[in-house]
mmCIF file of C-alpha atoms and ligand atoms in Angstrom:
data_model
loop_
_atom_site.group_PDB
_atom_site.id
_atom_site.type_symbol
_atom_site.label_atom_id
_atom_site.label_comp_id
_atom_site.label_asym_id
_atom_site.label_seq_id
_atom_site.Cartn_x
_atom_site.Cartn_y
_atom_site.Cartn_z
ATOM 1 C CA UNK H 1 -202.670 82.460 51.485
ATOM 2 C CA UNK H 2 -201.281 81.670 54.992
ATOM 3 C CA UNK H 3 -202.904 82.445 58.404
ATOM 4 C CA UNK H 4 -201.468 82.634 61.447
ATOM 5 C CA UNK H 5 -204.312 82.463 64.788
ATOM 6 C CA UNK H 6 -202.680 83.880 67.943
ATOM 7 C CA UNK H 7 -203.878 83.481 71.130
ATOM 8 C CA UNK H 8 -202.930 87.030 72.520
ATOM 9 C CA UNK H 9 -200.263 90.081 71.053
ATOM 10 C CA UNK H 10 -199.692 93.245 71.200
ATOM 11 C CA UNK H 11 -201.430 94.279 68.083
ATOM 12 C CA UNK H 12 -201.480 91.989 65.233
ATOM 13 C CA UNK H 13 -200.411 94.792 63.060
ATOM 14 C CA UNK H 14 -197.204 95.173 64.923
ATOM 15 C CA UNK H 15 -197.018 91.525 65.288
ATOM 16 C CA UNK H 16 -196.879 91.333 61.310
ATOM 17 C CA UNK H 17 -194.415 94.209 60.849
ATOM 18 C CA UNK H 18 -192.033 92.691 62.810
ATOM 19 C CA UNK H 19 -192.543 89.487 60.566
ATOM 20 C CA UNK H 20 -192.143 91.355 57.225
ATOM 21 C CA UNK H 21 -189.336 93.025 58.794
ATOM 22 C CA UNK H 22 -187.441 89.609 59.602
ATOM 23 C CA UNK H 23 -188.451 89.113 55.685
ATOM 24 C CA UNK H 24 -189.466 86.022 55.456
ATOM 25 C CA UNK H 25 -193.183 86.591 54.466
ATOM 26 C CA UNK H 26 -195.351 85.461 51.602
ATOM 27 C CA UNK H 27 -198.125 87.881 50.184
ATOM 28 C CA UNK H 28 -201.706 87.879 52.047
ATOM 29 C CA UNK H 29 -200.321 86.636 55.576
ATOM 30 C CA UNK H 30 -202.740 87.021 57.792
ATOM 31 C CA UNK H 31 -202.472 87.230 61.646
ATOM 32 C CA UNK H 32 -205.278 87.037 63.681
ATOM 33 C CA UNK H 33 -205.836 87.751 67.846
ATOM 34 C CA UNK H 34 -208.091 86.367 70.452
ATOM 35 C CA UNK H 35 -206.981 89.506 72.631
ATOM 36 C CA UNK H 36 -204.288 92.531 71.861
ATOM 37 C CA UNK H 37 -202.618 94.301 74.811
ATOM 38 C CA UNK H 38 -201.858 97.451 72.955
ATOM 39 C CA UNK H 39 -204.392 97.648 69.961
ATOM 40 C CA UNK H 40 -203.780 100.935 67.792
ATOM 41 C CA UNK H 41 -206.374 102.965 66.324
ATOM 42 C CA UNK H 42 -205.945 106.108 64.034
ATOM 43 C CA UNK H 43 -204.120 109.140 65.077
ATOM 44 C CA UNK H 44 -202.367 107.453 68.350
ATOM 45 C CA UNK H 45 -206.016 106.268 69.947
ATOM 46 C CA UNK H 46 -205.896 102.999 70.511
ATOM 47 C CA UNK H 47 -208.432 99.565 70.086
ATOM 48 C CA UNK H 48 -210.022 97.930 72.861
ATOM 49 C CA UNK H 49 -212.034 94.401 71.917
ATOM 50 C CA UNK H 50 -213.271 92.318 74.750
ATOM 51 C CA UNK H 51 -210.856 89.188 74.455
ATOM 52 C CA UNK H 52 -212.218 86.284 72.301
ATOM 53 C CA UNK H 53 -215.512 88.469 70.887
ATOM 54 C CA UNK H 54 -214.160 90.352 68.270
ATOM 55 C CA UNK H 55 -212.011 89.849 65.041
ATOM 56 C CA UNK H 56 -208.676 91.548 65.383
ATOM 57 C CA UNK H 57 -207.063 90.663 61.760
ATOM 58 C CA UNK H 58 -203.665 92.063 59.934
ATOM 59 C CA UNK H 59 -203.812 91.625 56.770
ATOM 60 C CA UNK H 60 -200.352 92.011 54.551
ATOM 61 C CA UNK H 61 -200.560 91.945 50.858
ATOM 62 C CA UNK H 62 -197.592 93.702 48.419
ATOM 63 C CA UNK H 63 -198.784 96.274 46.496
ATOM 64 C CA UNK H 64 -197.989 98.377 43.375
ATOM 65 C CA UNK H 65 -199.728 101.547 43.872
ATOM 66 C CA UNK H 66 -198.552 105.397 43.469
ATOM 67 C CA UNK H 67 -198.483 106.998 46.345
ATOM 68 C CA UNK H 68 -201.238 109.437 45.250
ATOM 69 C CA UNK H 69 -203.380 106.990 45.149
ATOM 70 C CA UNK H 70 -203.222 105.353 48.508
ATOM 71 C CA UNK H 71 -207.060 106.645 49.470
ATOM 72 C CA UNK H 72 -208.391 104.302 46.975
ATOM 73 C CA UNK H 73 -206.443 101.652 49.082
ATOM 74 C CA UNK H 74 -208.469 103.014 51.804
ATOM 75 C CA UNK H 75 -211.519 103.093 50.022
ATOM 76 C CA UNK H 76 -211.173 99.360 48.487
ATOM 77 C CA UNK H 77 -210.714 97.829 52.416
ATOM 78 C CA UNK H 78 -213.677 99.762 52.940
ATOM 79 C CA UNK H 79 -216.034 98.548 50.800
ATOM 80 C CA UNK H 80 -214.963 95.364 51.308
ATOM 81 C CA UNK H 81 -214.949 95.638 54.766
ATOM 82 C CA UNK H 82 -219.163 97.112 53.962
ATOM 83 C CA UNK H 83 -219.749 93.928 51.740
ATOM 84 C CA UNK H 84 -218.846 91.316 54.163
ATOM 85 C CA UNK H 85 -220.748 92.954 56.659
ATOM 86 C CA UNK H 86 -223.780 93.108 54.872
ATOM 87 C CA UNK H 87 -223.817 89.198 54.197
ATOM 88 C CA UNK H 88 -225.409 89.068 57.678
ATOM 89 C CA UNK H 89 -227.918 91.937 57.522
ATOM 90 C CA UNK H 90 -228.494 93.807 54.013
ATOM 91 C CA UNK H 91 -228.822 97.686 53.829
ATOM 92 C CA UNK H 92 -227.636 99.001 57.126
ATOM 93 C CA UNK H 93 -224.164 99.473 56.944
ATOM 94 C CA UNK H 94 -222.118 103.042 56.039
ATOM 95 C CA UNK H 95 -218.638 104.139 55.683
ATOM 96 C CA UNK H 96 -217.752 107.164 57.623
ATOM 97 C CA UNK H 97 -214.259 109.075 56.120
ATOM 98 C CA UNK H 98 -212.149 108.171 55.870
ATOM 99 C CA UNK H 99 -213.071 104.502 56.439
ATOM 100 C CA UNK H 100 -214.829 103.812 60.282
ATOM 101 C CA UNK H 101 -217.864 101.329 58.778
ATOM 102 C CA UNK H 102 -221.445 102.410 60.860
ATOM 103 C CA UNK H 103 -224.573 100.786 61.834
ATOM 104 C CA UNK H 104 -226.593 103.681 62.185
ATOM 105 C CA UNK H 105 -224.964 106.393 64.290
ATOM 106 C CA UNK H 106 -222.742 103.647 65.727
ATOM 107 C CA UNK H 107 -219.334 102.485 64.920
ATOM 108 C CA UNK H 108 -218.889 98.392 64.202
ATOM 109 C CA UNK H 109 -215.423 98.185 62.799
ATOM 110 C CA UNK H 110 -212.049 99.980 62.310
ATOM 111 C CA UNK H 111 -209.342 100.137 60.255
ATOM 112 C CA UNK H 112 -205.397 100.961 60.133
ATOM 113 C CA UNK H 113 -203.334 100.585 56.640
ATOM 114 C CA UNK H 114 -199.721 100.571 57.217
ATOM 115 C CA UNK H 115 -198.141 101.135 53.793
ATOM 116 C CA UNK H 116 -194.496 100.646 52.714
ATOM 117 C CA UNK H 117 -193.675 103.134 50.045
ATOM 118 C CA UNK H 118 -190.586 102.999 47.758
ATOM 119 C CA UNK H 119 -190.404 106.076 46.082
ATOM 120 C CA UNK H 120 -193.628 107.266 44.593
ATOM 121 C CA UNK H 121 -195.124 103.760 45.227
ATOM 122 C CA UNK H 122 -196.821 101.613 47.781
ATOM 123 C CA UNK H 123 -194.641 98.075 47.589
ATOM 124 C CA UNK H 124 -196.801 96.689 50.553
ATOM 125 C CA UNK H 125 -199.749 97.145 52.933
ATOM 126 C CA UNK H 126 -200.215 96.214 56.631
ATOM 127 C CA UNK H 127 -203.970 96.438 56.613
ATOM 128 C CA UNK H 128 -205.322 96.234 60.172
ATOM 129 C CA UNK H 129 -209.073 95.047 60.785
ATOM 130 C CA UNK H 130 -211.151 95.284 63.762
ATOM 131 C CA UNK H 131 -215.109 94.490 63.549
ATOM 132 C CA UNK H 132 -216.542 94.127 66.724
ATOM 133 C CA UNK H 133 -218.779 91.100 66.099
ATOM 134 C CA UNK H 134 -220.079 88.931 69.234
ATOM 135 C CA UNK H 135 -218.865 91.623 71.595
ATOM 136 C CA UNK H 136 -222.388 92.831 73.423
ATOM 137 C CA UNK H 137 -221.507 95.524 76.190
ATOM 138 C CA UNK H 138 -219.339 98.152 75.605
ATOM 139 C CA UNK H 139 -218.290 100.432 77.790
ATOM 140 C CA UNK H 140 -218.971 104.355 78.584
ATOM 141 C CA UNK H 141 -215.728 105.850 76.627
ATOM 142 C CA UNK H 142 -217.150 103.130 73.282
ATOM 143 C CA UNK H 143 -220.814 103.713 74.146
ATOM 144 C CA UNK H 144 -221.132 104.789 70.024
ATOM 145 C CA UNK H 145 -219.563 101.167 69.769
ATOM 146 C CA UNK H 146 -221.661 98.509 68.340
ATOM 147 C CA UNK H 147 -221.589 95.078 67.052
ATOM 148 C CA UNK H 148 -223.052 92.549 64.719
ATOM 149 C CA UNK H 149 -224.310 90.401 67.413
ATOM 150 C CA UNK H 150 -225.931 93.519 68.530
ATOM 151 C CA UNK H 151 -227.853 93.951 65.584
ATOM 152 C CA UNK H 152 -228.579 90.499 64.179
ATOM 153 C CA UNK H 153 -229.460 88.955 67.751
ATOM 154 C CA UNK H 154 -227.174 86.184 67.080
ATOM 155 C CA UNK H 155 -223.309 85.258 67.515
ATOM 156 C CA UNK H 156 -221.327 84.546 64.609
ATOM 157 C CA UNK H 157 -218.687 82.602 64.066
ATOM 158 C CA UNK H 158 -215.522 84.390 63.349
ATOM 159 C CA UNK H 159 -213.380 82.291 60.867
ATOM 160 C CA UNK H 160 -216.314 81.975 58.697
ATOM 161 C CA UNK H 161 -216.302 85.819 58.751
ATOM 162 C CA UNK H 162 -212.698 85.974 58.208
ATOM 163 C CA UNK H 163 -212.489 84.063 55.087
ATOM 164 C CA UNK H 164 -215.963 85.784 53.902
ATOM 165 C CA UNK H 165 -213.568 89.343 54.659
ATOM 166 C CA UNK H 166 -210.025 88.150 53.217
ATOM 167 C CA UNK H 167 -212.171 86.754 49.850
ATOM 168 C CA UNK H 168 -213.740 90.511 49.691
ATOM 169 C CA UNK H 169 -210.493 92.357 50.392
ATOM 170 C CA UNK H 170 -208.607 90.113 47.455
ATOM 171 C CA UNK H 171 -211.062 90.701 45.425
ATOM 172 C CA UNK H 172 -211.444 94.991 45.882
ATOM 173 C CA UNK H 173 -207.627 94.910 45.667
ATOM 174 C CA UNK H 174 -207.494 93.071 42.427
ATOM 175 C CA UNK H 175 -209.477 96.159 41.260
ATOM 176 C CA UNK H 176 -207.342 98.656 42.235
ATOM 177 C CA UNK H 177 -204.057 96.698 41.089
ATOM 178 C CA UNK H 178 -205.975 96.747 37.750
ATOM 179 C CA UNK H 179 -206.717 100.249 38.136
ATOM 180 C CA UNK H 180 -210.240 100.546 38.235
ATOM 181 C CA UNK H 181 -209.889 103.603 40.614
ATOM 182 C CA UNK H 182 -213.779 104.794 39.520
ATOM 183 C CA UNK H 183 -215.480 101.560 40.148
ATOM 184 C CA UNK H 184 -213.811 101.456 43.758
ATOM 185 C CA UNK H 185 -214.448 105.246 44.403
ATOM 186 C CA UNK H 186 -217.961 104.463 43.364
ATOM 187 C CA UNK H 187 -219.043 101.987 45.359
ATOM 188 C CA UNK H 188 -217.093 103.961 48.330
ATOM 189 C CA UNK H 189 -219.093 106.895 47.752
ATOM 190 C CA UNK H 190 -222.616 104.941 47.182
ATOM 191 C CA UNK H 191 -222.399 103.720 51.048
ATOM 192 C CA UNK H 192 -220.529 106.938 52.363
ATOM 193 C CA UNK H 193 -222.131 108.014 56.092
ATOM 194 C CA UNK H 194 -223.591 111.440 56.040
ATOM 195 C CA UNK H 195 -223.574 111.961 52.082
ATOM 196 C CA UNK H 196 -225.537 114.462 50.270
ATOM 197 C CA UNK H 197 -227.244 115.250 53.904
ATOM 198 C CA UNK H 198 -227.297 118.686 56.349
ATOM 199 C CA UNK H 199 -225.624 117.511 58.978
ATOM 200 C CA UNK H 200 -223.552 118.966 61.882
ATOM 201 C CA UNK H 201 -220.199 119.160 62.309
ATOM 202 C CA UNK H 202 -217.063 120.818 64.588
ATOM 203 C CA UNK H 203 -213.798 122.178 63.244
ATOM 204 C CA UNK H 204 -211.007 123.870 64.970
ATOM 205 C CA UNK H 205 -212.070 127.441 64.067
ATOM 206 C CA UNK H 206 -215.937 126.818 65.004
ATOM 207 C CA UNK H 207 -218.465 125.037 67.663
ATOM 208 C CA UNK H 208 -220.878 123.647 65.433
ATOM 209 C CA UNK H 209 -222.221 124.157 61.837
ATOM 210 C CA UNK H 210 -223.984 122.555 59.045
ATOM 211 C CA UNK H 211 -222.680 120.768 56.099
ATOM 212 C CA UNK H 212 -223.378 118.471 53.441
ATOM 213 C CA UNK H 213 -220.404 115.920 52.237
ATOM 214 C CA UNK H 214 -220.021 116.507 48.547
ATOM 215 C CA UNK H 215 -217.232 114.514 47.565
ATOM 216 C CA UNK H 216 -214.119 113.114 48.376
ATOM 217 C CA UNK H 217 -211.082 114.805 46.751
ATOM 218 C CA UNK H 218 -208.503 113.319 44.849
ATOM 219 C CA UNK H 219 -206.017 113.728 48.350
ATOM 220 C CA UNK H 220 -208.853 111.655 50.041
ATOM 221 C CA UNK H 221 -209.850 114.795 51.407
ATOM 222 C CA UNK H 222 -213.546 115.652 52.417
ATOM 223 C CA UNK H 223 -215.542 117.777 50.766
ATOM 224 C CA UNK H 224 -218.194 120.195 52.564
ATOM 225 C CA UNK H 225 -221.111 122.558 51.275
ATOM 226 C CA UNK H 226 -221.878 125.187 54.345
ATOM 227 C CA UNK H 227 -222.790 128.803 54.356
ATOM 228 C CA UNK H 228 -219.563 129.586 53.325
ATOM 229 C CA UNK H 229 -219.254 127.589 50.293
ATOM 230 C CA UNK H 230 -216.983 124.589 49.568
ATOM 231 C CA UNK H 231 -214.496 123.587 52.460
ATOM 232 C CA UNK H 232 -212.108 120.635 52.368
ATOM 233 C CA UNK H 233 -210.786 118.997 55.315
ATOM 234 C CA UNK H 234 -208.046 116.628 56.138
ATOM 235 C CA UNK H 235 -208.472 113.961 59.052
ATOM 236 C CA UNK H 236 -207.654 115.394 62.325
ATOM 237 C CA UNK H 237 -209.147 118.531 60.520
ATOM 238 C CA UNK H 238 -213.039 117.774 61.176
ATOM 239 C CA UNK H 239 -215.537 115.841 63.756
ATOM 240 C CA UNK H 240 -218.552 114.643 63.200
ATOM 241 C CA UNK H 241 -221.175 115.649 65.593
HETATM 242 C C1 BTN G 1 -209.736 102.872 64.113
HETATM 243 O O1 BTN G 1 -210.776 102.862 64.029
HETATM 244 O O2 BTN G 1 -208.796 103.740 64.558
HETATM 245 C C2 BTN G 1 -208.851 101.615 64.053
HETATM 246 C C3 BTN G 1 -208.878 100.845 64.725
HETATM 247 C C4 BTN G 1 -207.788 99.380 63.743
HETATM 248 C C5 BTN G 1 -208.085 98.340 64.521
HETATM 249 C C6 BTN G 1 -207.446 97.305 63.929
HETATM 250 S S1 BTN G 1 -207.841 95.506 65.259
HETATM 251 C C7 BTN G 1 -206.655 94.563 64.362
HETATM 252 C C8 BTN G 1 -205.516 95.686 63.770
HETATM 253 N N1 BTN G 1 -204.390 95.741 64.940
HETATM 254 C C9 BTN G 1 -204.095 96.887 65.566
HETATM 255 O O3 BTN G 1 -203.624 97.245 66.612
HETATM 256 N N2 BTN G 1 -205.130 97.961 65.025
HETATM 257 C C10 BTN G 1 -205.752 96.998 64.233
#
């Protein structure tokens, strides 16, 4: 394991990607930054974070997983982030599909996983994780965000958090590599936000509807029970209201 700490970079994922392209990279190389000028979120969104306050990290790991199981990597990483937060405050965090970590209805962490594929296999992955740790004020756009400090009322050492996170990620990835897919999914489902609860959603064809999450299917899609029966949604196809 090698940790490279940067003061500022565009995006720790991009920095790690460039490092991996240069060829000289060992397994579990980790980049952290105090600040990102072009922090990236899922589906082309940006990731804002107040300088020096939060954990911004990317982890490079070599893998050997069939691409059809790529969702299990998402499950494994989400579970690892949740387990880490759980050390600080028990039983309040959940995983919002696909891999946001929530504290009640507010987002505390986001994950951006970028895989390298060879034929039908994921051979390596860059796992980017942002966790709001010590930031206490969020702008209006991020009004649905919160941080560990807002929850526990005190600051947390970022290095200490990072080491716990890395250890949890290693454990979950080991399970994944051993093929313990059901166990990983079980832990993910046990902590899934709004699982089995009638909730409001919207999709491209309707304003607002009530549905209940009943499963995640083998493609990693969200399965909802609604008045018209079972409906399956991919990313970008549904919004939690
Ligand atoms: C999301 O919820 O949309 C995913 C956010 C991922 C943010 C992290 S911060 C560290 C790493 N570098 C990035 O540019 N993004 C990820």
